[in-house]
């Protein structure tokens, strides 16, 4: 597995990984890519990729993209679910189902954080439902809950 910077050509794959992130729970009816990209509150995580300030990484295995993690800044008037401030980018991460539980997600998280540090960023935020095991991954990687986005989810921040 290799991890490389995400490029302008990765927009469609990032959209696929956004669909995975939205559909993290197998208990819910799966939302289609069309629906995810048709809803402004989810589409804005990838719309127009790459925008100024966007930064991401893609994991590839056997020549195929298998996961991605990226950061995007949101303005106060169009916040993401994990919004804390306009100068703190929000993380999205997804790994193709067949590749989960093998360390790809943690490697992507560490790689996007390293790129963020190099870019001079100080903080990263995200939103995660507490029942998602990703919540434990984020805690283990130094993210701290700074508030509840909803009764079931936390907004978390990592200071880089
Ligand atoms: C969350 C996600 C990105 C993590 O990537 P991953 O490659 O599966 O995770 P990793 O293999 O790097 O494992 C990270 C930690 O989660 C744990 N983990 C992995 N799969 C797990 C599972 N099915 N159940 C419980 N814990 C699990 C691992 O044990 C690991 O912790 P450890 O190394 O201390 O044991 C990936 O599972 C995914 O895309 N899920 C669906 C989308 C999603 O939830 N995105 C995040 C929305 S906030």
Tab-separated table of N, CA and C and ligand atoms in Angstrom:
chain	number	residue	atom	x	y	z
A	1	UNK	N	0.843	-1.195	0.000
A	1	UNK	CA	0.000	0.000	0.000
A	1	UNK	C	0.883	1.251	0.000
A	2	UNK	N	0.534	2.197	-0.849
A	2	UNK	CA	1.258	3.480	-0.820
A	2	UNK	C	0.254	4.592	-0.536
A	3	UNK	N	0.757	5.677	0.006
A	3	UNK	CA	-0.100	6.851	0.222
A	3	UNK	C	0.527	8.004	-0.543
A	4	UNK	N	-0.289	8.653	-1.355
A	4	UNK	CA	0.219	9.763	-2.178
A	4	UNK	C	-0.715	10.962	-2.008
A	5	UNK	N	-0.242	12.155	-2.380
A	5	UNK	CA	-1.117	13.330	-2.308
A	5	UNK	C	-2.312	13.167	-3.253
A	6	UNK	N	-3.454	13.656	-2.843
A	6	UNK	CA	-4.625	13.658	-3.722
A	6	UNK	C	-4.448	14.771	-4.755
A	7	UNK	N	-4.853	14.491	-5.996
A	7	UNK	CA	-4.718	15.479	-7.075
A	7	UNK	C	-6.111	15.871	-7.580
A	8	UNK	N	-6.110	16.800	-8.539
A	8	UNK	CA	-7.378	17.255	-9.122
A	8	UNK	C	-8.132	16.093	-9.768
A	9	UNK	N	-7.389	15.075	-10.211
A	9	UNK	CA	-8.017	13.938	-10.888
A	9	UNK	C	-8.724	12.994	-9.916
A	10	UNK	N	-8.569	13.218	-8.612
A	10	UNK	CA	-9.128	12.297	-7.612
A	10	UNK	C	-10.535	12.676	-7.151
A	11	UNK	N	-11.113	13.734	-7.713
A	11	UNK	CA	-12.411	14.213	-7.221
A	11	UNK	C	-13.481	13.125	-7.178
A	12	UNK	N	-13.547	12.320	-8.224
A	12	UNK	CA	-14.598	11.301	-8.269
A	12	UNK	C	-14.349	10.211	-7.224
A	13	UNK	N	-13.087	9.857	-7.010
A	13	UNK	CA	-12.790	8.854	-5.979
A	13	UNK	C	-13.084	9.415	-4.584
A	14	UNK	N	-12.751	10.679	-4.361
A	14	UNK	CA	-13.073	11.281	-3.069
A	14	UNK	C	-14.590	11.263	-2.847
A	15	UNK	N	-15.338	11.501	-3.919
A	15	UNK	CA	-16.797	11.428	-3.796
A	15	UNK	C	-17.225	10.019	-3.381
A	16	UNK	N	-16.572	8.997	-3.950
A	16	UNK	CA	-16.881	7.606	-3.553
A	16	UNK	C	-16.591	7.396	-2.062
A	17	UNK	N	-15.481	7.947	-1.590
A	17	UNK	CA	-15.121	7.764	-0.169
A	17	UNK	C	-16.047	8.588	0.736
A	18	UNK	N	-16.533	9.717	0.226
A	18	UNK	CA	-17.532	10.482	0.980
A	18	UNK	C	-18.806	9.645	1.148
A	19	UNK	N	-19.171	8.931	0.102
A	19	UNK	CA	-20.355	8.057	0.173
A	19	UNK	C	-20.134	6.985	1.245
A	20	UNK	N	-18.907	6.457	1.336
A	20	UNK	CA	-18.601	5.462	2.381
A	20	UNK	C	-18.722	6.086	3.767
A	21	UNK	N	-18.221	7.317	3.905
A	21	UNK	CA	-18.278	7.973	5.215
A	21	UNK	C	-19.730	8.230	5.631
A	22	UNK	N	-20.547	8.672	4.680
A	22	UNK	CA	-21.964	8.931	4.985
A	22	UNK	C	-22.664	7.628	5.379
A	23	UNK	N	-22.283	6.545	4.708
A	23	UNK	CA	-22.935	5.243	4.938
A	23	UNK	C	-22.152	4.376	5.916
A	24	UNK	N	-21.563	4.968	6.943
A	24	UNK	CA	-20.688	4.196	7.844
A	24	UNK	C	-21.439	3.102	8.585
A	25	UNK	N	-22.729	3.312	8.849
A	25	UNK	CA	-23.480	2.299	9.605
A	25	UNK	C	-24.221	1.361	8.659
A	26	UNK	N	-24.009	0.067	8.862
A	26	UNK	CA	-24.707	-0.908	8.017
A	26	UNK	C	-26.155	-1.082	8.467
A	27	UNK	N	-26.511	-0.442	9.581
A	27	UNK	CA	-27.892	-0.577	10.080
A	27	UNK	C	-28.865	0.323	9.325
A	28	UNK	N	-28.348	1.303	8.611
A	28	UNK	CA	-29.222	2.243	7.904
A	28	UNK	C	-29.278	1.900	6.429
A	29	UNK	N	-30.376	2.346	5.797
A	29	UNK	CA	-30.501	2.166	4.354
A	29	UNK	C	-29.393	2.994	3.683
A	30	UNK	N	-28.681	2.344	2.776
A	30	UNK	CA	-27.529	3.009	2.148
A	30	UNK	C	-27.975	4.169	1.263
A	31	UNK	N	-27.294	5.300	1.386
A	31	UNK	CA	-27.585	6.448	0.531
A	31	UNK	C	-26.736	6.342	-0.729
A	32	UNK	N	-27.363	6.563	-1.884
A	32	UNK	CA	-26.646	6.458	-3.154
A	32	UNK	C	-25.704	7.645	-3.332
A	33	UNK	N	-24.747	7.461	-4.242
A	33	UNK	CA	-23.823	8.562	-4.558
A	33	UNK	C	-24.620	9.772	-5.068
A	34	UNK	N	-25.622	9.502	-5.882
A	34	UNK	CA	-26.442	10.599	-6.411
A	34	UNK	C	-27.078	11.402	-5.296
A	35	UNK	N	-27.568	10.679	-4.291
A	35	UNK	CA	-28.218	11.360	-3.169
A	35	UNK	C	-27.198	12.155	-2.340
A	36	UNK	N	-26.043	11.524	-2.100
A	36	UNK	CA	-25.005	12.200	-1.304
A	36	UNK	C	-24.530	13.466	-2.018
A	37	UNK	N	-24.364	13.369	-3.358
A	37	UNK	CA	-23.873	14.524	-4.114
A	37	UNK	C	-24.998	15.506	-4.439
A	38	UNK	N	-26.240	15.079	-4.206
A	38	UNK	CA	-27.387	15.963	-4.459
A	38	UNK	C	-27.801	16.750	-3.232
A	39	UNK	N	-27.270	16.380	-2.074
A	39	UNK	CA	-27.631	17.062	-0.828
A	39	UNK	C	-26.519	18.048	-0.467
A	40	UNK	N	-26.825	19.339	-0.375
A	40	UNK	CA	-25.766	20.333	-0.135
A	40	UNK	C	-24.951	20.060	1.114
A	41	UNK	N	-25.573	19.521	2.196
A	41	UNK	CA	-24.821	19.338	3.451
A	41	UNK	C	-23.790	18.226	3.361
A	42	UNK	N	-23.920	17.320	2.386
A	42	UNK	CA	-22.874	16.316	2.182
A	42	UNK	C	-22.036	16.642	0.940
A	43	UNK	N	-22.682	17.160	-0.114
A	43	UNK	CA	-21.953	17.443	-1.363
A	43	UNK	C	-20.818	18.441	-1.146
A	44	UNK	N	-20.989	19.371	-0.181
A	44	UNK	CA	-19.969	20.418	-0.058
A	44	UNK	C	-18.623	19.900	0.475
A	45	UNK	N	-18.561	18.644	0.876
A	45	UNK	CA	-17.263	18.089	1.282
A	45	UNK	C	-16.359	17.808	0.079
A	46	UNK	N	-16.953	17.659	-1.114
A	46	UNK	CA	-16.123	17.394	-2.302
A	46	UNK	C	-16.400	18.329	-3.477
A	47	UNK	N	-17.483	19.091	-3.434
A	47	UNK	CA	-17.873	19.926	-4.575
A	47	UNK	C	-16.701	20.810	-5.010
A	48	UNK	N	-16.454	20.803	-6.324
A	48	UNK	CA	-15.422	21.674	-6.881
A	48	UNK	C	-14.000	21.270	-6.552
A	49	UNK	N	-13.809	20.029	-6.049
A	49	UNK	CA	-12.463	19.576	-5.694
A	49	UNK	C	-11.501	19.727	-6.869
A	50	UNK	N	-10.317	20.286	-6.712
A	50	UNK	CA	-9.804	20.871	-5.481
A	50	UNK	C	-10.079	22.375	-5.413
A	51	UNK	N	-10.518	22.808	-4.241
A	51	UNK	CA	-10.666	24.241	-3.988
A	51	UNK	C	-9.387	24.760	-3.331
A	52	UNK	N	-9.236	26.072	-3.329
A	52	UNK	CA	-8.100	26.673	-2.613
A	52	UNK	C	-8.105	26.178	-1.176
A	53	UNK	N	-6.961	25.708	-0.697
A	53	UNK	CA	-6.855	25.284	0.707
A	53	UNK	C	-7.131	23.807	0.911
A	54	UNK	N	-7.745	23.134	-0.074
A	54	UNK	CA	-7.979	21.692	0.059
A	54	UNK	C	-6.641	20.951	0.093
A	55	UNK	N	-6.644	19.869	0.844
A	55	UNK	CA	-5.411	19.082	0.982
A	55	UNK	C	-5.838	17.656	1.295
A	56	UNK	N	-5.278	16.685	0.565
A	56	UNK	CA	-5.716	15.317	0.817
A	56	UNK	C	-4.682	14.286	0.437
A	57	UNK	N	-4.967	13.049	0.821
A	57	UNK	CA	-4.098	11.917	0.491
A	57	UNK	C	-4.973	10.741	0.055
A	58	UNK	N	-4.376	9.920	-0.809
A	58	UNK	CA	-5.074	8.735	-1.327
A	58	UNK	C	-4.200	7.517	-1.058
A	59	UNK	N	-4.817	6.439	-0.586
A	59	UNK	CA	-4.107	5.171	-0.416
A	59	UNK	C	-4.353	4.319	-1.660
A	60	UNK	N	-3.283	3.728	-2.154
A	60	UNK	CA	-3.396	2.843	-3.320
A	60	UNK	C	-2.833	1.482	-2.969
A	61	UNK	N	-3.540	0.448	-3.399
A	61	UNK	CA	-3.041	-0.917	-3.213
A	61	UNK	C	-3.236	-1.656	-4.525
A	62	UNK	N	-2.222	-2.358	-4.930
A	62	UNK	CA	-2.280	-3.111	-6.190
A	62	UNK	C	-2.743	-2.223	-7.337
A	63	UNK	N	-2.309	-0.950	-7.293
A	63	UNK	CA	-2.620	-0.029	-8.392
A	63	UNK	C	-3.981	0.634	-8.315
A	64	UNK	N	-4.799	0.249	-7.338
A	64	UNK	CA	-6.135	0.845	-7.218
A	64	UNK	C	-6.215	1.748	-5.988
A	65	UNK	N	-6.979	2.822	-6.121
A	65	UNK	CA	-7.235	3.672	-4.963
A	65	UNK	C	-8.176	2.918	-4.021
A	66	UNK	N	-7.815	2.865	-2.723
A	66	UNK	CA	-8.618	2.093	-1.762
A	66	UNK	C	-9.092	2.937	-0.572
A	67	UNK	N	-8.618	4.176	-0.503
A	67	UNK	CA	-9.066	5.023	0.608
A	67	UNK	C	-8.547	6.434	0.431
A	68	UNK	N	-9.174	7.369	1.124
A	68	UNK	CA	-8.740	8.769	1.026
A	68	UNK	C	-9.081	9.502	2.312
A	69	UNK	N	-8.268	10.505	2.597
A	69	UNK	CA	-8.545	11.418	3.709
A	69	UNK	C	-8.225	12.813	3.214
A	70	UNK	N	-9.099	13.760	3.508
A	70	UNK	CA	-8.827	15.108	3.032
A	70	UNK	C	-9.402	16.152	3.988
A	71	UNK	N	-8.862	17.375	3.822
A	71	UNK	CA	-9.237	18.499	4.668
A	71	UNK	C	-9.803	19.606	3.794
A	72	UNK	N	-10.858	20.222	4.285
A	72	UNK	CA	-11.446	21.354	3.551
A	72	UNK	C	-11.872	22.412	4.546
A	73	UNK	N	-11.617	23.668	4.207
A	73	UNK	CA	-12.091	24.794	5.018
A	73	UNK	C	-13.527	25.125	4.637
A	74	UNK	N	-14.342	25.414	5.639
A	74	UNK	CA	-15.723	25.837	5.387
A	74	UNK	C	-15.940	27.222	5.985
A	75	UNK	N	-16.718	28.051	5.295
A	75	UNK	CA	-17.029	29.366	5.861
A	75	UNK	C	-18.162	29.253	6.882
A	76	UNK	N	-18.238	30.225	7.752
A	76	UNK	CA	-19.269	30.247	8.796
A	76	UNK	C	-20.679	30.097	8.217
A	77	UNK	N	-20.896	30.656	7.016
A	77	UNK	CA	-22.253	30.620	6.443
A	77	UNK	C	-22.556	29.296	5.738
A	78	UNK	N	-21.565	28.418	5.626
A	78	UNK	CA	-21.806	27.094	5.025
A	78	UNK	C	-20.963	26.063	5.780
A	79	UNK	N	-21.248	25.871	7.077
A	79	UNK	CA	-20.374	25.019	7.891
A	79	UNK	C	-20.566	23.534	7.607
A	80	UNK	N	-19.504	22.759	7.833
A	80	UNK	CA	-19.631	21.311	7.818
A	80	UNK	C	-20.171	20.847	9.165
A	81	UNK	N	-20.438	19.550	9.289
A	81	UNK	CA	-20.963	19.016	10.564
A	81	UNK	C	-19.965	19.188	11.710
A	82	UNK	N	-18.655	19.206	11.358
A	82	UNK	CA	-17.626	19.322	12.394
A	82	UNK	C	-17.014	20.717	12.452
A	83	UNK	N	-17.777	21.714	12.029
A	83	UNK	CA	-17.237	23.088	11.975
A	83	UNK	C	-16.897	23.607	13.372
A	84	UNK	N	-15.689	24.162	13.510
A	84	UNK	CA	-15.361	24.895	14.740
A	84	UNK	C	-14.966	26.340	14.447
A	85	UNK	N	-14.322	26.579	13.312
A	85	UNK	CA	-13.934	27.940	12.932
A	85	UNK	C	-13.540	27.917	11.458
A	86	UNK	N	-13.654	29.082	10.829
A	86	UNK	CA	-13.382	29.156	9.388
A	86	UNK	C	-11.914	28.872	9.062
A	87	UNK	N	-11.024	29.016	10.067
A	87	UNK	CA	-9.607	28.748	9.789
A	87	UNK	C	-9.165	27.362	10.269
A	88	UNK	N	-10.131	26.510	10.595
A	88	UNK	CA	-9.818	25.122	10.995
A	88	UNK	C	-10.468	24.181	9.978
A	89	UNK	N	-9.662	23.464	9.174
A	89	UNK	CA	-10.266	22.603	8.164
A	89	UNK	C	-10.883	21.357	8.790
A	90	UNK	N	-11.857	20.822	8.075
A	90	UNK	CA	-12.573	19.636	8.569
A	90	UNK	C	-12.123	18.397	7.791
A	91	UNK	N	-11.959	17.309	8.528
A	91	UNK	CA	-11.498	16.040	7.956
A	91	UNK	C	-12.655	15.199	7.440
A	92	UNK	N	-12.445	14.603	6.267
A	92	UNK	CA	-13.308	13.509	5.791
A	92	UNK	C	-12.389	12.329	5.508
A	93	UNK	N	-12.840	11.130	5.888
A	93	UNK	CA	-12.000	9.939	5.648
A	93	UNK	C	-12.894	8.753	5.309
A	94	UNK	N	-12.430	7.970	4.347
A	94	UNK	CA	-13.161	6.756	3.989
A	94	UNK	C	-12.204	5.739	3.404
A	95	UNK	N	-12.472	4.485	3.703
A	95	UNK	CA	-11.689	3.370	3.158
A	95	UNK	C	-12.684	2.408	2.511
A	96	UNK	N	-12.348	1.911	1.329
A	96	UNK	CA	-13.221	0.949	0.648
A	96	UNK	C	-13.467	-0.242	1.571
A	97	UNK	N	-14.706	-0.725	1.570
A	97	UNK	CA	-15.121	-1.724	2.562
A	97	UNK	C	-14.162	-2.917	2.625
A	98	UNK	N	-13.711	-3.392	1.479
A	98	UNK	CA	-12.867	-4.595	1.449
A	98	UNK	C	-11.498	-4.364	2.081
A	99	UNK	N	-11.135	-3.108	2.303
A	99	UNK	CA	-9.800	-2.785	2.813
A	99	UNK	C	-9.816	-2.308	4.255
A	100	UNK	N	-10.956	-2.332	4.902
A	100	UNK	CA	-11.030	-1.818	6.280
A	100	UNK	C	-10.389	-2.778	7.279
A	101	UNK	N	-9.999	-2.218	8.419
A	101	UNK	CA	-9.464	-3.039	9.498
A	101	UNK	C	-8.075	-3.565	9.229
A	102	UNK	N	-7.345	-2.944	8.272
A	102	UNK	CA	-5.987	-3.399	7.951
A	102	UNK	C	-4.975	-2.276	8.114
A	103	UNK	N	-5.380	-1.203	8.790
A	103	UNK	CA	-4.423	-0.127	9.044
A	103	UNK	C	-4.426	0.998	8.025
A	104	UNK	N	-5.254	0.868	6.980
A	104	UNK	CA	-5.259	1.906	5.935
A	104	UNK	C	-5.782	3.238	6.495
A	105	UNK	N	-6.860	3.175	7.279
A	105	UNK	CA	-7.462	4.401	7.817
A	105	UNK	C	-6.500	5.153	8.720
A	106	UNK	N	-5.841	4.426	9.619
A	106	UNK	CA	-4.888	5.090	10.522
A	106	UNK	C	-3.727	5.689	9.723
A	107	UNK	N	-3.258	4.970	8.705
A	107	UNK	CA	-2.149	5.482	7.892
A	107	UNK	C	-2.582	6.741	7.131
A	108	UNK	N	-3.800	6.750	6.623
A	108	UNK	CA	-4.308	7.938	5.920
A	108	UNK	C	-4.409	9.129	6.869
A	109	UNK	N	-4.909	8.846	8.071
A	109	UNK	CA	-5.071	9.914	9.064
A	109	UNK	C	-3.707	10.524	9.389
A	110	UNK	N	-2.727	9.667	9.646
A	110	UNK	CA	-1.390	10.170	9.977
A	110	UNK	C	-0.781	10.935	8.800
A	111	UNK	N	-1.041	10.467	7.581
A	111	UNK	CA	-0.456	11.118	6.402
A	111	UNK	C	-1.085	12.489	6.155
A	112	UNK	N	-2.395	12.592	6.329
A	112	UNK	CA	-3.030	13.891	6.078
A	112	UNK	C	-2.635	14.882	7.169
A	113	UNK	N	-2.436	14.377	8.391
A	113	UNK	CA	-1.979	15.250	9.480
A	113	UNK	C	-0.561	15.760	9.199
A	114	UNK	N	0.291	14.878	8.689
A	114	UNK	CA	1.674	15.284	8.380
A	114	UNK	C	1.667	16.375	7.310
A	115	UNK	N	0.818	16.212	6.307
A	115	UNK	CA	0.741	17.238	5.254
A	115	UNK	C	0.182	18.542	5.800
A	116	UNK	N	-0.768	18.422	6.719
A	116	UNK	CA	-1.351	19.628	7.322
A	116	UNK	C	-0.292	20.385	8.116
A	117	UNK	N	0.505	19.640	8.885
A	117	UNK	CA	1.580	20.291	9.654
A	117	UNK	C	2.544	21.004	8.719
A	118	UNK	N	2.924	20.325	7.641
A	118	UNK	CA	3.855	20.920	6.675
A	118	UNK	C	3.265	22.194	6.066
A	119	UNK	N	1.947	22.203	5.898
A	119	UNK	CA	1.271	23.375	5.327
A	119	UNK	C	1.077	24.477	6.366
A	120	UNK	N	1.516	24.212	7.605
A	120	UNK	CA	1.425	25.247	8.638
A	120	UNK	C	0.094	25.287	9.369
A	121	UNK	N	-0.720	24.266	9.184
A	121	UNK	CA	-2.020	24.258	9.873
A	121	UNK	C	-1.823	23.894	11.347
A	122	UNK	N	-2.679	24.427	12.190
A	122	UNK	CA	-2.532	24.223	13.635
A	122	UNK	C	-3.558	23.243	14.191
A	123	UNK	N	-4.733	23.176	13.567
A	123	UNK	CA	-5.804	22.327	14.099
A	123	UNK	C	-6.588	21.679	12.963
A	124	UNK	N	-7.198	20.541	13.291
A	124	UNK	CA	-8.093	19.823	12.377
A	124	UNK	C	-9.358	19.512	13.173
A	125	UNK	N	-10.511	19.641	12.543
A	125	UNK	CA	-11.746	19.249	13.234
A	125	UNK	C	-12.440	18.130	12.461
A	126	UNK	N	-13.400	17.507	13.112
A	126	UNK	CA	-14.215	16.478	12.451
A	126	UNK	C	-15.491	16.267	13.255
A	127	UNK	N	-16.408	15.568	12.638
A	127	UNK	CA	-17.635	15.164	13.326
A	127	UNK	C	-17.765	13.659	13.200
A	128	UNK	N	-18.088	12.996	14.301
A	128	UNK	CA	-18.213	11.538	14.246
A	128	UNK	C	-19.286	11.077	15.226
A	129	UNK	N	-20.047	10.084	14.807
A	129	UNK	CA	-21.047	9.523	15.713
A	129	UNK	C	-20.321	8.637	16.733
A	130	UNK	N	-20.780	8.710	17.968
A	130	UNK	CA	-20.063	7.984	19.031
A	130	UNK	C	-20.094	6.479	18.827
A	131	UNK	N	-21.097	5.953	18.106
A	131	UNK	CA	-21.182	4.501	17.899
A	131	UNK	C	-20.235	4.020	16.803
A	132	UNK	N	-19.709	4.943	16.015
A	132	UNK	CA	-18.778	4.574	14.949
A	132	UNK	C	-17.416	4.247	15.580
A	133	UNK	N	-16.823	3.087	15.242
A	133	UNK	CA	-15.535	2.760	15.871
A	133	UNK	C	-14.473	3.773	15.498
A	134	UNK	N	-14.718	4.555	14.425
A	134	UNK	CA	-13.779	5.628	14.075
A	134	UNK	C	-13.613	6.594	15.251
A	135	UNK	N	-14.647	6.696	16.104
A	135	UNK	CA	-14.569	7.567	17.285
A	135	UNK	C	-13.382	7.167	18.155
A	136	UNK	N	-13.203	5.854	18.342
A	136	UNK	CA	-12.085	5.360	19.168
A	136	UNK	C	-10.748	5.596	18.470
A	137	UNK	N	-10.753	5.430	17.147
A	137	UNK	CA	-9.530	5.699	16.376
A	137	UNK	C	-9.106	7.161	16.583
A	138	UNK	N	-10.048	8.070	16.479
A	138	UNK	CA	-9.716	9.494	16.627
A	138	UNK	C	-9.203	9.793	18.044
A	139	UNK	N	-9.859	9.221	19.046
A	139	UNK	CA	-9.400	9.437	20.432
A	139	UNK	C	-7.962	8.944	20.584
A	140	UNK	N	-7.711	7.749	20.042
A	140	UNK	CA	-6.368	7.164	20.157
A	140	UNK	C	-5.329	8.010	19.427
A	141	UNK	N	-5.764	8.747	18.418
A	141	UNK	CA	-4.833	9.568	17.627
A	141	UNK	C	-4.782	11.014	18.105
A	142	UNK	N	-5.364	11.282	19.267
A	142	UNK	CA	-5.173	12.595	19.873
A	142	UNK	C	-6.264	13.622	19.596
A	143	UNK	N	-7.385	13.192	19.035
A	143	UNK	CA	-8.517	14.114	18.849
A	143	UNK	C	-9.309	14.199	20.158
A	144	UNK	N	-9.796	15.384	20.471
A	144	UNK	CA	-10.576	15.570	21.703
A	144	UNK	C	-11.935	16.133	21.358
A	145	UNK	N	-12.946	15.620	22.048
A	145	UNK	CA	-14.302	16.132	21.831
A	145	UNK	C	-14.375	17.557	22.367
A	146	UNK	N	-14.881	18.458	21.537
A	146	UNK	CA	-15.011	19.856	21.967
A	146	UNK	C	-16.472	20.267	22.049
A	147	UNK	N	-17.366	19.347	21.706
A	147	UNK	CA	-18.789	19.658	21.780
A	147	UNK	C	-19.571	18.556	21.109
A	148	UNK	N	-20.868	18.569	21.334
A	148	UNK	CA	-21.731	17.572	20.711
A	148	UNK	C	-22.395	18.216	19.499
A	149	UNK	N	-22.180	17.600	18.320
A	149	UNK	CA	-22.810	18.120	17.107
A	149	UNK	C	-24.288	17.797	17.085
A	150	UNK	N	-24.651	16.689	17.724
A	150	UNK	CA	-26.039	16.231	17.819
A	150	UNK	C	-26.062	15.324	19.047
A	151	UNK	N	-27.239	14.802	19.450
A	151	UNK	CA	-27.244	13.917	20.623
A	151	UNK	C	-26.343	12.690	20.451
A	152	UNK	N	-26.086	12.275	19.208
A	152	UNK	CA	-25.317	11.047	18.970
A	152	UNK	C	-23.893	11.274	18.483
A	153	UNK	N	-23.521	12.516	18.228
A	153	UNK	CA	-22.213	12.736	17.604
A	153	UNK	C	-21.386	13.777	18.348
A	154	UNK	N	-20.083	13.647	18.197
A	154	UNK	CA	-19.147	14.604	18.781
A	154	UNK	C	-18.454	15.390	17.684
A	155	UNK	N	-18.190	16.650	17.970
A	155	UNK	CA	-17.237	17.419	17.181
A	155	UNK	C	-15.905	17.261	17.891
A	156	UNK	N	-14.869	16.888	17.139
A	156	UNK	CA	-13.554	16.646	17.747
A	156	UNK	C	-12.502	17.516	17.062
A	157	UNK	N	-11.471	17.839	17.832
A	157	UNK	CA	-10.381	18.666	17.307
A	157	UNK	C	-9.055	18.029	17.696
A	158	UNK	N	-8.119	18.052	16.776
A	158	UNK	CA	-6.738	17.685	17.097
A	158	UNK	C	-5.868	18.925	16.911
A	159	UNK	N	-5.064	19.211	17.928
A	159	UNK	CA	-4.069	20.273	17.822
A	159	UNK	C	-2.807	19.621	17.273
A	160	UNK	N	-2.345	20.120	16.140
A	160	UNK	CA	-1.210	19.467	15.459
A	160	UNK	C	0.123	19.847	16.095
B	1	LIG	C1	-13.251	4.636	9.759
B	1	LIG	C2	-12.301	4.106	8.694
B	1	LIG	C3	-11.803	5.248	7.823
B	1	LIG	C4	-11.093	3.497	9.439
B	1	LIG	O1	-10.227	2.935	8.488
B	1	LIG	P1	-9.730	1.416	8.649
B	1	LIG	O2	-8.708	1.194	7.604
B	1	LIG	O3	-10.891	0.508	8.698
B	1	LIG	O4	-9.087	1.485	10.117
B	1	LIG	P2	-7.729	0.846	10.613
B	1	LIG	O5	-7.562	-0.545	10.090
B	1	LIG	O6	-6.615	1.819	10.384
B	1	LIG	O7	-8.047	0.714	12.170
B	1	LIG	C5	-8.142	1.821	13.003
B	1	LIG	C6	-8.595	1.365	14.369
B	1	LIG	O8	-9.957	0.967	14.317
B	1	LIG	C7	-10.069	-0.408	14.773
B	1	LIG	N1	-10.994	-1.123	13.920
B	1	LIG	C8	-10.827	-1.396	12.631
B	1	LIG	N2	-11.900	-2.060	12.163
B	1	LIG	C9	-12.742	-2.192	13.226
B	1	LIG	C10	-14.031	-2.773	13.395
B	1	LIG	N3	-14.679	-3.360	12.369
B	1	LIG	N4	-14.628	-2.697	14.603
B	1	LIG	C11	-13.994	-2.107	15.636
B	1	LIG	N5	-12.777	-1.537	15.541
B	1	LIG	C12	-12.166	-1.584	14.351
B	1	LIG	C13	-8.715	-1.025	14.607
B	1	LIG	O9	-8.581	-2.037	15.536
B	1	LIG	C14	-7.818	0.138	14.794
B	1	LIG	O10	-7.455	0.310	16.105
B	1	LIG	P3	-6.178	-0.485	16.658
B	1	LIG	O11	-5.124	-0.358	15.630
B	1	LIG	O12	-5.877	0.234	17.925
B	1	LIG	O13	-6.642	-1.884	16.853
B	1	LIG	C15	-12.949	3.013	7.795
B	1	LIG	O14	-13.321	1.912	8.565
B	1	LIG	C16	-14.163	3.511	7.022
B	1	LIG	O15	-14.040	3.987	5.906
B	1	LIG	N6	-15.347	3.393	7.631
B	1	LIG	C17	-16.553	3.870	7.001
B	1	LIG	C18	-16.520	5.357	6.805
B	1	LIG	C19	-16.375	6.125	8.097
B	1	LIG	O16	-16.863	5.725	9.149
B	1	LIG	N7	-15.676	7.264	8.001
B	1	LIG	C20	-15.475	8.136	9.147
B	1	LIG	C21	-16.679	8.964	9.358
B	1	LIG	S1	-16.398	10.071	10.709
